[in-house]
Coordinates of N, CA and C in Angstrom, one line a residue:
Chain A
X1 N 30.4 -38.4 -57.8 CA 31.0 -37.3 -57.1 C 30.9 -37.6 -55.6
X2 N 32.0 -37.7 -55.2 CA 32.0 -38.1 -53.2 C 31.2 -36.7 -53.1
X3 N 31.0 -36.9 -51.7 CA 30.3 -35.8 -51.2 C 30.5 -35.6 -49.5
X4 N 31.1 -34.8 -49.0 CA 31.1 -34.7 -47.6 C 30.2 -33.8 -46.7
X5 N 29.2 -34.2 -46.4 CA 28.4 -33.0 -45.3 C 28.7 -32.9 -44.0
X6 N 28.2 -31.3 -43.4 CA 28.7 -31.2 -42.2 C 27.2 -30.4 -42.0
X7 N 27.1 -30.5 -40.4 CA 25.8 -29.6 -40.4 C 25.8 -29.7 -38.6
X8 N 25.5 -28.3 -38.1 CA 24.9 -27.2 -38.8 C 25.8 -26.7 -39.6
X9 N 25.4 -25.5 -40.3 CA 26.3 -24.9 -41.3 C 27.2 -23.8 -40.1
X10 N 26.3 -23.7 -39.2 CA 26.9 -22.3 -38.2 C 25.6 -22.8 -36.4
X11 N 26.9 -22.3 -35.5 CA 26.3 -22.6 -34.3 C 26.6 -21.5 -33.2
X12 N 25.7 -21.4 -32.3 CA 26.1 -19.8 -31.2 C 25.7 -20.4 -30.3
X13 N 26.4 -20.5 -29.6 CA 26.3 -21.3 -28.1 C 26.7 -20.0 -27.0
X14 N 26.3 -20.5 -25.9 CA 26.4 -19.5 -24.6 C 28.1 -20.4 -24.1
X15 N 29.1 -19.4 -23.3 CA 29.7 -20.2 -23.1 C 29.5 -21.4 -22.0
X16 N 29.7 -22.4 -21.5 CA 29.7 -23.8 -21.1 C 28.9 -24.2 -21.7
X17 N 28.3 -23.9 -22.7 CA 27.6 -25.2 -23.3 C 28.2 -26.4 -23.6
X18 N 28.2 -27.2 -23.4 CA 28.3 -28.4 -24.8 C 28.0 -28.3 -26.2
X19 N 28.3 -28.7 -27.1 CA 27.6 -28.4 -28.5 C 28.0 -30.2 -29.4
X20 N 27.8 -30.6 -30.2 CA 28.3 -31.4 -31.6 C 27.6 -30.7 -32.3
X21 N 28.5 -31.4 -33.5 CA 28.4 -31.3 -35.2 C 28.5 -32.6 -35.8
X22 N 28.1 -32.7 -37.1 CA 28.0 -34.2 -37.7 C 28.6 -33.8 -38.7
X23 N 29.4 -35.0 -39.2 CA 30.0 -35.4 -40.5 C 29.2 -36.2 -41.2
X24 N 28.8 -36.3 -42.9 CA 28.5 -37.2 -43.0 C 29.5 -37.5 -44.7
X25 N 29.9 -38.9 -44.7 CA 30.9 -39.4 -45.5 C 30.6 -40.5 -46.2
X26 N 31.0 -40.3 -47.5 CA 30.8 -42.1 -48.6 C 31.2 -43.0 -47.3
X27 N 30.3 -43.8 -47.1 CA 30.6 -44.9 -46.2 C 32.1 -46.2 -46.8
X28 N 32.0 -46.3 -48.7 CA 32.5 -47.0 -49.3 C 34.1 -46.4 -49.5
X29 N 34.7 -47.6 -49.6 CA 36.3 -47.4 -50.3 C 37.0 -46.3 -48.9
X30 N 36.5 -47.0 -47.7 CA 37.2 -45.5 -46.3 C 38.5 -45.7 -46.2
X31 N 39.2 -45.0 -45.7 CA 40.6 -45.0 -45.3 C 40.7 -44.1 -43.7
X32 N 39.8 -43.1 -44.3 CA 40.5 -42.1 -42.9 C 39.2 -40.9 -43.0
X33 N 39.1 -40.8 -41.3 CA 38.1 -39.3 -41.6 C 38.6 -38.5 -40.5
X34 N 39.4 -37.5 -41.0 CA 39.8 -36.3 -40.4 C 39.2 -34.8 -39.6
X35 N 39.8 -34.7 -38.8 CA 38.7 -33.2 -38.3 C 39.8 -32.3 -38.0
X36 N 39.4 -30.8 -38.8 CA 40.5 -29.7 -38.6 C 39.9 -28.4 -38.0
X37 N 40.2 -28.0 -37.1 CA 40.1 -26.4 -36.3 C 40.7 -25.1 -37.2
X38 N 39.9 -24.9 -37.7 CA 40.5 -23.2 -38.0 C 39.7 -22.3 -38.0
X39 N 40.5 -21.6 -37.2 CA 40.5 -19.9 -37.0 C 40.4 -18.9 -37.6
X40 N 40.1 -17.6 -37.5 CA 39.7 -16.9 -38.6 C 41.6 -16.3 -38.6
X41 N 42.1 -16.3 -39.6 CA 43.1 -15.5 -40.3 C 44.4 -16.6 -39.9
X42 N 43.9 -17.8 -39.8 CA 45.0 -18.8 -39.2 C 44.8 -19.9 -40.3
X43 N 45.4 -20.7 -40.4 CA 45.2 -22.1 -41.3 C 44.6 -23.3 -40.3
X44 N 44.4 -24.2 -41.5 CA 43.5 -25.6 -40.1 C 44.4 -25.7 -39.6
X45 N 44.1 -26.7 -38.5 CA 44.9 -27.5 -37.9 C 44.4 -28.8 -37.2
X46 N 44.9 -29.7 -37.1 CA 44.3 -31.0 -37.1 C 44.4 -31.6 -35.8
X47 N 42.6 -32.0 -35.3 CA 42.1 -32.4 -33.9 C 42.7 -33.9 -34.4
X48 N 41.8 -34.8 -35.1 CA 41.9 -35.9 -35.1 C 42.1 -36.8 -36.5
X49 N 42.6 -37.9 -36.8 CA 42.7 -38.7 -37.9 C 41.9 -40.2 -37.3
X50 N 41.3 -40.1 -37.7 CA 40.8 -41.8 -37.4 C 40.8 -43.0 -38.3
X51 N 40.4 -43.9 -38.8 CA 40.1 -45.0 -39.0 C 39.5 -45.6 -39.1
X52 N 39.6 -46.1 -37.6 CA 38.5 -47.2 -37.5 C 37.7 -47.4 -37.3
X53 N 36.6 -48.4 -37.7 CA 34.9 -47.8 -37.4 C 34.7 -47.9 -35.6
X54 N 34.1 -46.9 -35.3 CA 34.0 -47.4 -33.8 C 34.9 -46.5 -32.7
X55 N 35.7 -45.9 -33.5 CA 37.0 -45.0 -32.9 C 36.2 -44.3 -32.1
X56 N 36.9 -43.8 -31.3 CA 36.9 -42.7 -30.3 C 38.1 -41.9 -29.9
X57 N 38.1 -40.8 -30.4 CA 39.0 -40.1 -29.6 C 39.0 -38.4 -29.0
X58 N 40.0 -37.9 -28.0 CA 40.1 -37.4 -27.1 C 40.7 -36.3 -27.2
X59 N 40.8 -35.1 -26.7 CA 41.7 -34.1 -26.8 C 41.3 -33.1 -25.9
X60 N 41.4 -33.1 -24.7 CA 41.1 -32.2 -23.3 C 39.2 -32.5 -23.5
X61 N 38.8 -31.2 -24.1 CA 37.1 -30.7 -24.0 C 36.8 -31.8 -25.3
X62 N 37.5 -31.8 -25.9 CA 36.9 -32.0 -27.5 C 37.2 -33.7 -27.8
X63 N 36.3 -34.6 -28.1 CA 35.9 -35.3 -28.8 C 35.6 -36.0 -30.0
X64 N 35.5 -37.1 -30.5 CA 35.2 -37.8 -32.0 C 34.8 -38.8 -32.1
X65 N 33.8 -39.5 -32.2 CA 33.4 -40.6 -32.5 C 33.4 -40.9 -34.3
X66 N 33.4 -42.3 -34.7 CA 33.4 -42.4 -36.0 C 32.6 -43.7 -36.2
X67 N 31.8 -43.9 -37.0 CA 31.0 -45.1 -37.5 C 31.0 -45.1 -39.2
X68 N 32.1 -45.7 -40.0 CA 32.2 -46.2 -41.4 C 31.5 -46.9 -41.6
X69 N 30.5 -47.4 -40.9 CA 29.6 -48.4 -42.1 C 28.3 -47.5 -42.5
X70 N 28.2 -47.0 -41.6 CA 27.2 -45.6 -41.5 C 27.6 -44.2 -42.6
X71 N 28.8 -44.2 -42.5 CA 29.2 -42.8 -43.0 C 29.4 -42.1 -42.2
X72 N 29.9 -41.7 -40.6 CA 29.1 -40.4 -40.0 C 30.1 -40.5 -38.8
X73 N 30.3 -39.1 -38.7 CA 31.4 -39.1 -37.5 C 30.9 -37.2 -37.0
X74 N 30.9 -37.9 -35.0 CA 30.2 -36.5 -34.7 C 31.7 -36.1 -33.7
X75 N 31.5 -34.4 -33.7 CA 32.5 -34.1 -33.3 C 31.7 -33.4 -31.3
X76 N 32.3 -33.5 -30.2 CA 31.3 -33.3 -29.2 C 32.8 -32.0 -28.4
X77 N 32.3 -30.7 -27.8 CA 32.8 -30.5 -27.6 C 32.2 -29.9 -25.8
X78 N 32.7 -30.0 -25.1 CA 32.1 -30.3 -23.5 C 32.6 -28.7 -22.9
X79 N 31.4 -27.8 -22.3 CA 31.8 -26.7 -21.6 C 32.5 -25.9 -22.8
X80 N 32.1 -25.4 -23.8 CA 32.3 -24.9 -24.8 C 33.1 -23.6 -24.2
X81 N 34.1 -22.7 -24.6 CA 35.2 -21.9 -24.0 C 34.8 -20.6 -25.7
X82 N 35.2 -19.0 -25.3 CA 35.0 -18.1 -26.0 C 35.9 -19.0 -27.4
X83 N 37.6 -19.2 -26.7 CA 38.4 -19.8 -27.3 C 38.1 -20.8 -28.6
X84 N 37.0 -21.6 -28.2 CA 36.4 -22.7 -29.0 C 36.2 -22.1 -30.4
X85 N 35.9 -20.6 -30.2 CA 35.5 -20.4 -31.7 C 36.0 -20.5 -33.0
X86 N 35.6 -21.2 -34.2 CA 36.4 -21.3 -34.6 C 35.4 -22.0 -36.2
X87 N 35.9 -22.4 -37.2 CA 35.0 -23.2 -38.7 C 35.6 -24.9 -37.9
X88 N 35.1 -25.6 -37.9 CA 35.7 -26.9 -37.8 C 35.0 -27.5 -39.0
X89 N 36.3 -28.5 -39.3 CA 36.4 -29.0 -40.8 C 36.4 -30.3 -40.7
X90 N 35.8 -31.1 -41.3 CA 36.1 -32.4 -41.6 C 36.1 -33.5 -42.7
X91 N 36.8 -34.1 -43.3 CA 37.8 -34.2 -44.4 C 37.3 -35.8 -44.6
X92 N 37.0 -36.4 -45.7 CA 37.2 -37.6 -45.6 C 38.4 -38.3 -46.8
X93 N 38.7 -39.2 -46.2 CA 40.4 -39.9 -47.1 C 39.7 -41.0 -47.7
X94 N 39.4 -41.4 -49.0 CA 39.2 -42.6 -49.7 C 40.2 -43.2 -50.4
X95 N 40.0 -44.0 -51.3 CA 40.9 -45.0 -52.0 C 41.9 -43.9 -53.1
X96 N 41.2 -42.9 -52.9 CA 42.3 -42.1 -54.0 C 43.1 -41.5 -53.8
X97 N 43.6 -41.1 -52.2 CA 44.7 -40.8 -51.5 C 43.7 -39.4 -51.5
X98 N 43.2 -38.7 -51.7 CA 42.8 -37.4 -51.1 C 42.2 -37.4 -49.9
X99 N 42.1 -36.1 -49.8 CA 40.9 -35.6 -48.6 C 40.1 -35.2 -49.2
X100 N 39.0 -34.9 -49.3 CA 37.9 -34.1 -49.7 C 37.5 -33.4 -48.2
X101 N 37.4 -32.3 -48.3 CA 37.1 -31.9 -47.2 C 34.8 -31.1 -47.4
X102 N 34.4 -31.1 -46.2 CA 33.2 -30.7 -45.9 C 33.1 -29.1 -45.9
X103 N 32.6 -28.4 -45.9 CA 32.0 -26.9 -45.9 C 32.4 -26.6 -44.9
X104 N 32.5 -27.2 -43.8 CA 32.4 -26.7 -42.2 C 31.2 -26.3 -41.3
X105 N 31.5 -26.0 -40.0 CA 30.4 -26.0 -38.7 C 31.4 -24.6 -38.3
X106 N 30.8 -23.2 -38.6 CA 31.1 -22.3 -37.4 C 30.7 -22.3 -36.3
X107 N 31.3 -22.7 -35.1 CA 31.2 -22.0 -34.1 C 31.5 -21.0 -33.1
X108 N 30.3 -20.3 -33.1 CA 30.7 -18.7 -32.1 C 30.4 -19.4 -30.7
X109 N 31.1 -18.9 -29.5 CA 30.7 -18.9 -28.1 C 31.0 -17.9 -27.7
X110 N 29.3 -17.1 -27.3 CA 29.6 -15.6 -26.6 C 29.6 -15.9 -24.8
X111 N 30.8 -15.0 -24.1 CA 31.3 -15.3 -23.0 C 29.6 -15.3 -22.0
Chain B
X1 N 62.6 -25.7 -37.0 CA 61.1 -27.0 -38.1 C 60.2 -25.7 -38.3
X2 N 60.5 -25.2 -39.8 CA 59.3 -24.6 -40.3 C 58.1 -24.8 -40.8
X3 N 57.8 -26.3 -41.0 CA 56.3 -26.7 -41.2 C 56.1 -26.7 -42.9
X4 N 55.3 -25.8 -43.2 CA 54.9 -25.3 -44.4 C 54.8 -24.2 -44.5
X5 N 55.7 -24.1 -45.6 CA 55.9 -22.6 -45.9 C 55.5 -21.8 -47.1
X6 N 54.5 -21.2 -47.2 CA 54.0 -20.7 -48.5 C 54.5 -19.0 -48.9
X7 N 54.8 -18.9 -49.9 CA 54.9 -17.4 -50.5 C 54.0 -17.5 -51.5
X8 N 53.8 -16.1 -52.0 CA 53.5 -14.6 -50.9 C 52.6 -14.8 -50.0
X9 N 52.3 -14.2 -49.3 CA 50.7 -14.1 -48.3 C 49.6 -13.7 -49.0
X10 N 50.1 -12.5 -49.7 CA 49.0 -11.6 -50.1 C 49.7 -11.1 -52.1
X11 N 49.3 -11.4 -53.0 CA 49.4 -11.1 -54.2 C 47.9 -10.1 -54.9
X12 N 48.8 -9.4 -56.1 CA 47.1 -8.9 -56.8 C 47.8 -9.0 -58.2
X13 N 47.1 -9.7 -58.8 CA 47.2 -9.9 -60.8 C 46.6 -9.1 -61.4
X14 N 47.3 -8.8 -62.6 CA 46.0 -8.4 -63.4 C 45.6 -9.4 -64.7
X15 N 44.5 -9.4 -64.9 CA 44.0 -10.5 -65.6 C 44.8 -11.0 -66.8
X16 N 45.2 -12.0 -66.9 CA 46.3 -12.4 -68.3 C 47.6 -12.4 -68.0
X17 N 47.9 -12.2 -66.7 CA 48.9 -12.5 -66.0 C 49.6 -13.5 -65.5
X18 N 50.9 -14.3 -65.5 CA 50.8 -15.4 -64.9 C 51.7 -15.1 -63.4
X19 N 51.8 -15.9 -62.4 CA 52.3 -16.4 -61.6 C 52.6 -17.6 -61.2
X20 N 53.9 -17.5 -59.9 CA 54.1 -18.8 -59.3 C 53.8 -18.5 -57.6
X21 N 52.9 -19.7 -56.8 CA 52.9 -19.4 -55.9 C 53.5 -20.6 -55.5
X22 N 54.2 -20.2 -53.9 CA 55.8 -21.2 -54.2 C 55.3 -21.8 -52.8
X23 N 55.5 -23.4 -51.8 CA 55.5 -23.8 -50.9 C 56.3 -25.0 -51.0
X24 N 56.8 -25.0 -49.9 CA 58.1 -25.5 -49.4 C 57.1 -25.9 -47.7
X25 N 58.0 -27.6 -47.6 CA 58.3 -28.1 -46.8 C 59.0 -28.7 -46.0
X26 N 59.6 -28.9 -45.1 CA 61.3 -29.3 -44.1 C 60.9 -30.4 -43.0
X27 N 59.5 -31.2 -43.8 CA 59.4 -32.4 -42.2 C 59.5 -33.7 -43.7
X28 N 60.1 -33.5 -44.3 CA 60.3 -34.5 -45.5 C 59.2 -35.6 -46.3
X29 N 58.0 -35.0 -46.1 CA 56.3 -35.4 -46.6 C 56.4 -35.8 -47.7
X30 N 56.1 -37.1 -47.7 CA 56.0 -37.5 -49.8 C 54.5 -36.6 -50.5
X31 N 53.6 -36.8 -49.4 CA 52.7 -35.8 -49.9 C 52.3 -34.6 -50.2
X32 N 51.8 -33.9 -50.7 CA 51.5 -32.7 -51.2 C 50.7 -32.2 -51.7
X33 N 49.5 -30.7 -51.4 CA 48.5 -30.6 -51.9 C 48.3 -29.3 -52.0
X34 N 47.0 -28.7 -53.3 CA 47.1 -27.6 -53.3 C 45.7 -27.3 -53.1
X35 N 44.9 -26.6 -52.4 CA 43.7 -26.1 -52.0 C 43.3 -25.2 -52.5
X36 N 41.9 -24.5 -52.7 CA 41.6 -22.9 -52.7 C 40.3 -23.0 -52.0
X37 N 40.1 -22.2 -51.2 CA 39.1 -21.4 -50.3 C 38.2 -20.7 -51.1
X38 N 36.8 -20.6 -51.2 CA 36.5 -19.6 -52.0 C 34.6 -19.4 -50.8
X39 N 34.2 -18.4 -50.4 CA 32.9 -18.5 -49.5 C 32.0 -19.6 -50.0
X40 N 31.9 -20.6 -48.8 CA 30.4 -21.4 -49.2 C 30.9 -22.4 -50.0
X41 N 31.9 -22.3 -50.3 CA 32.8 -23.3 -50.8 C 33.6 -24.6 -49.9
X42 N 34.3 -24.0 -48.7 CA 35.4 -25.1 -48.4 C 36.1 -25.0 -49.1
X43 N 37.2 -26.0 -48.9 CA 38.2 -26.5 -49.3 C 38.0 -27.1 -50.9
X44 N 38.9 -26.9 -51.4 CA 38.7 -27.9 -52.9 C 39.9 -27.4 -53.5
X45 N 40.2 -29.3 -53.9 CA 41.9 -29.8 -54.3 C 41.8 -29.2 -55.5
X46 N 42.9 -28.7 -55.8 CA 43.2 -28.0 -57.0 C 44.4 -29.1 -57.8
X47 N 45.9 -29.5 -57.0 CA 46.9 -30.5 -57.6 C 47.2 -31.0 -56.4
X48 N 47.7 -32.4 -56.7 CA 48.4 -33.1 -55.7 C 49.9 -33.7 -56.4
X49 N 50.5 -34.4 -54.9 CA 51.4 -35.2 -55.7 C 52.2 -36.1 -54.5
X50 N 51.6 -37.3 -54.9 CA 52.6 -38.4 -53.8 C 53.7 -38.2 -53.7
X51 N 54.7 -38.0 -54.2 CA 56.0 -37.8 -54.0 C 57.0 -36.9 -55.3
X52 N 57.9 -37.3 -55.1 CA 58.9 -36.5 -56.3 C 58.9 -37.0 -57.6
X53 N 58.5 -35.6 -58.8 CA 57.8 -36.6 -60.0 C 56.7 -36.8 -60.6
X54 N 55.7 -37.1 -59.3 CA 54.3 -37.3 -59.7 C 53.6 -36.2 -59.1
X55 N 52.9 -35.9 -60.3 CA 51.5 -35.4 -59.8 C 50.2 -35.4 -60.6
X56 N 49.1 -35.4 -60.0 CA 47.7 -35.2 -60.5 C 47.0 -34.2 -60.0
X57 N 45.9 -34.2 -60.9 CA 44.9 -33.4 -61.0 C 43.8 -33.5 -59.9
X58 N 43.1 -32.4 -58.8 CA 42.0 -32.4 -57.8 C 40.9 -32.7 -58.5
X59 N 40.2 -31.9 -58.3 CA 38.5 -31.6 -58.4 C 38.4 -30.4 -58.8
X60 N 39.4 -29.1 -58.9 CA 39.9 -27.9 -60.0 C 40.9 -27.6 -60.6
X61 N 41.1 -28.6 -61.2 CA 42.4 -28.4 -61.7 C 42.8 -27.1 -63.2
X62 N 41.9 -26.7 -63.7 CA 42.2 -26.0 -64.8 C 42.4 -24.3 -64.8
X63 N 43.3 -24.0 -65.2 CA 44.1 -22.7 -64.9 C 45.5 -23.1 -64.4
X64 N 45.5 -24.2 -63.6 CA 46.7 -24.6 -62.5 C 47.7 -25.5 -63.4
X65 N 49.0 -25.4 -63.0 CA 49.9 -26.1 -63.2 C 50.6 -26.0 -62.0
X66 N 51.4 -27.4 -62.1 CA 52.2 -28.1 -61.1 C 53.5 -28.9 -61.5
X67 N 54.4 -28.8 -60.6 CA 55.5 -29.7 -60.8 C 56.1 -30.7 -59.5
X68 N 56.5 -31.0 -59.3 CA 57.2 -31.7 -57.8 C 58.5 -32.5 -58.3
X69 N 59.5 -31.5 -58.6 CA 61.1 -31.6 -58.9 C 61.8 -32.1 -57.5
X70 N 61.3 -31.8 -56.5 CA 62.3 -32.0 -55.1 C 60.8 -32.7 -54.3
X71 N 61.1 -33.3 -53.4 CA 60.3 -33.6 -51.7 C 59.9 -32.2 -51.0
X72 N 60.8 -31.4 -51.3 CA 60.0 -30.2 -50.3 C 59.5 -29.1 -50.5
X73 N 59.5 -28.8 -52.4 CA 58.7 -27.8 -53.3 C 57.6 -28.5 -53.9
X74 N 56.5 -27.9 -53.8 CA 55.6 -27.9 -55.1 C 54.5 -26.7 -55.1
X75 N 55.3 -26.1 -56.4 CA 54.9 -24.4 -56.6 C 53.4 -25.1 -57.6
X76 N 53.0 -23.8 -57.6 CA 51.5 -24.1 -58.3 C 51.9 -22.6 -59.5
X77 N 51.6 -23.0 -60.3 CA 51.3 -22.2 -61.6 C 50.0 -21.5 -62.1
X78 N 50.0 -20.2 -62.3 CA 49.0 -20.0 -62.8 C 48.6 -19.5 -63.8
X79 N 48.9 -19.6 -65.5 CA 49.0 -19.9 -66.7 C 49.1 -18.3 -67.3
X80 N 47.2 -17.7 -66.7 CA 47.1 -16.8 -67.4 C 45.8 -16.5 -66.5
X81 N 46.4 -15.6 -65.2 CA 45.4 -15.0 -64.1 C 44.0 -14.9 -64.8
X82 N 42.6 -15.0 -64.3 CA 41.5 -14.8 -64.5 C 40.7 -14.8 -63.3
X83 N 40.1 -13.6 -63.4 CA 38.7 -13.0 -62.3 C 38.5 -14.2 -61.3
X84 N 38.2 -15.6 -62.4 CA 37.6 -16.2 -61.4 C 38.3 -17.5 -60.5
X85 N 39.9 -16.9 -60.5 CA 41.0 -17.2 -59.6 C 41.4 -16.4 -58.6
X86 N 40.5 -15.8 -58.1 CA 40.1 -14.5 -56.9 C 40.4 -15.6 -55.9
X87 N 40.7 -16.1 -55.0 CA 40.5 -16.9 -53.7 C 41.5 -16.6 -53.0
X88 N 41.4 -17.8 -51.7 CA 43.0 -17.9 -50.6 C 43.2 -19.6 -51.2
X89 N 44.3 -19.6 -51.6 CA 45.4 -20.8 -51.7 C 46.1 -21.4 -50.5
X90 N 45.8 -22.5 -50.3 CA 46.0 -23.0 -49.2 C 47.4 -24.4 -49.5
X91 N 48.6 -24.2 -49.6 CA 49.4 -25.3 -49.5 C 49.2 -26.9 -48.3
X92 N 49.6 -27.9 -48.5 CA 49.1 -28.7 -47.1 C 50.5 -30.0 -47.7
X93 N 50.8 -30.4 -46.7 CA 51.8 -31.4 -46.9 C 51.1 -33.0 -45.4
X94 N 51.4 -33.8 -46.0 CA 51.3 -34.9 -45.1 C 52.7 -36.1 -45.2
X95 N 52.7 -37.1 -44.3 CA 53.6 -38.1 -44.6 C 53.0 -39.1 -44.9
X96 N 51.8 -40.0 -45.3 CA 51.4 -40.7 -45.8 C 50.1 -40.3 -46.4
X97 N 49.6 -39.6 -47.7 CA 48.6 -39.3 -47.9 C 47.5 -38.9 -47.0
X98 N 46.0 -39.7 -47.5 CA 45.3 -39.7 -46.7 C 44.9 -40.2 -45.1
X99 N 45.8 -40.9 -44.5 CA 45.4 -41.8 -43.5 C 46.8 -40.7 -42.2
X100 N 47.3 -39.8 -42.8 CA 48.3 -39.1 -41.3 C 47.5 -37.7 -41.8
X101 N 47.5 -36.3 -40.8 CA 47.0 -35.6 -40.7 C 47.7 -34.7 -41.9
X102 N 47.4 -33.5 -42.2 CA 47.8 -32.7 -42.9 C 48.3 -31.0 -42.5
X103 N 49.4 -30.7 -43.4 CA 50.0 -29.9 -42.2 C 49.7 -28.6 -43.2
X104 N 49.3 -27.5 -42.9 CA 48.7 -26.3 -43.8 C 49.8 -25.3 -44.0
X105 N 50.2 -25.0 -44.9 CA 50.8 -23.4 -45.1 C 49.7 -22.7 -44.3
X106 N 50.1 -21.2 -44.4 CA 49.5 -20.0 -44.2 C 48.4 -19.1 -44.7
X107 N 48.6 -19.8 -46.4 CA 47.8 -19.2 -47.0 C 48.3 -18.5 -47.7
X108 N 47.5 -18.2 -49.6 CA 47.7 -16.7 -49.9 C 46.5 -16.3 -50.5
X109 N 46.6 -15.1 -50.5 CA 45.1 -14.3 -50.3 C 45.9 -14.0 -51.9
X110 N 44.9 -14.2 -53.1 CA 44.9 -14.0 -54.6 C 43.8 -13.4 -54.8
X111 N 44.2 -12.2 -55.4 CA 43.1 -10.9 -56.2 C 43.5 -10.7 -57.8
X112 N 42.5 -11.0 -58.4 CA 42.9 -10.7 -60.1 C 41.9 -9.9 -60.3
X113 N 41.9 -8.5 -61.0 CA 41.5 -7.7 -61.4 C 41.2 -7.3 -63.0

């Protein structure tokens, strides 16, 4: 059984903090490790798709690093905003064409 | 460009009941996937299906039926409602499986009684 962990399970930050979260993923058979934003009464929606081991990517505040030989991909989000709040998801893509996705990381930021 | 489009939002069965919960997409995705939400849970695949034709079985597949007749339908079935098909259904469409991002319906919120 793949298995995808995310942790914390839940986070409360002051706003400007900084915060991450960690993914952790079958390191074997990788294709892709995904990270989704959703909101409460909204559907995900998708920060990043990655690849490659070593990736990095960008999106204003929010960040991704990824290491597949490891398993593990952290998500970093800079000067955390009320807005930020939100379950963030992250999904891993193997040889079998799925996603499996992880439990999620709530984060609250009180103003 | 409507994305993904799921009906109903909101349904309630009563047990031994069957339905169709219907989603449609218009960005022409060979892929296609069906989710349920349940607390403490996440996400977890219920059917998939690479393109028109095929489909398989997630990691819940039982209660559920599927078809994928066209590129932009794939309704999910549900045989014969039971209690513990209470969840939100989540439709998702992609253009290359796993490796492009995935595009979500709205959801439907399912109560069986």
């Amino acid at each position: 059984i793949l298995n995808v962990e995310q942790s914390p399970q839940s986070l409360h930050v002051q706003e400007g903090d900084s915060t991450n979260f960690t993914c952790s993923f079958p390191s074997s058979n990788f294709y892709a490790l995904h990270w989704y934003r959703w909101e409460t009464a909204k559907s995900p929606e998708a920060l990043f798709v990655m690849t490659l081991n070593g990736d990095e990517k960008k999106k204003g505040r929010i960040s991704a690093t990824l290491n597949t030989k490891e398993g593990y991909s952290y998500l970093y989000i800079k000067g955390s905003q009320p807005e930020d709040s939100a379950t963030y998801l992250c999904a891993y893509g193997g040889s079998q064409g799925n996603l499996i996705f992880g439990k999620g990381t709530k984060l609250s930021v009180k103003p | 460009n409507a994305g993904v489009t799921q009906t109903p939002k909101f349904q309630v069965l009563k047990t031994g009941q069957s339905m169709t919960l219907q989603c449609a997409q218009d960005m022409n995705h060979e892929y296609m996937s069906w989710y349920r939400q349940d607390p403490g849970m996440g996400l977890r695949l219920i059917h998939y299906s690479v393109g028109a034709g095929i489909t398989d079985q997630g990691e819940v597949p039982n209660g559920y039926n599927v078809s994928r007749s066209t590129t932009e339908d794939f309704p999910l079935r549900l045989l014969s409602a039971a209690p513990s098909q209470t969840s939100v259904y989540f439709c998702a469409s992609s253009l290359l499986s796993q490796v492009t991002e995935a595009f979500f319906g709205q959801g439907t919120r399912l109560t069986v009684v």
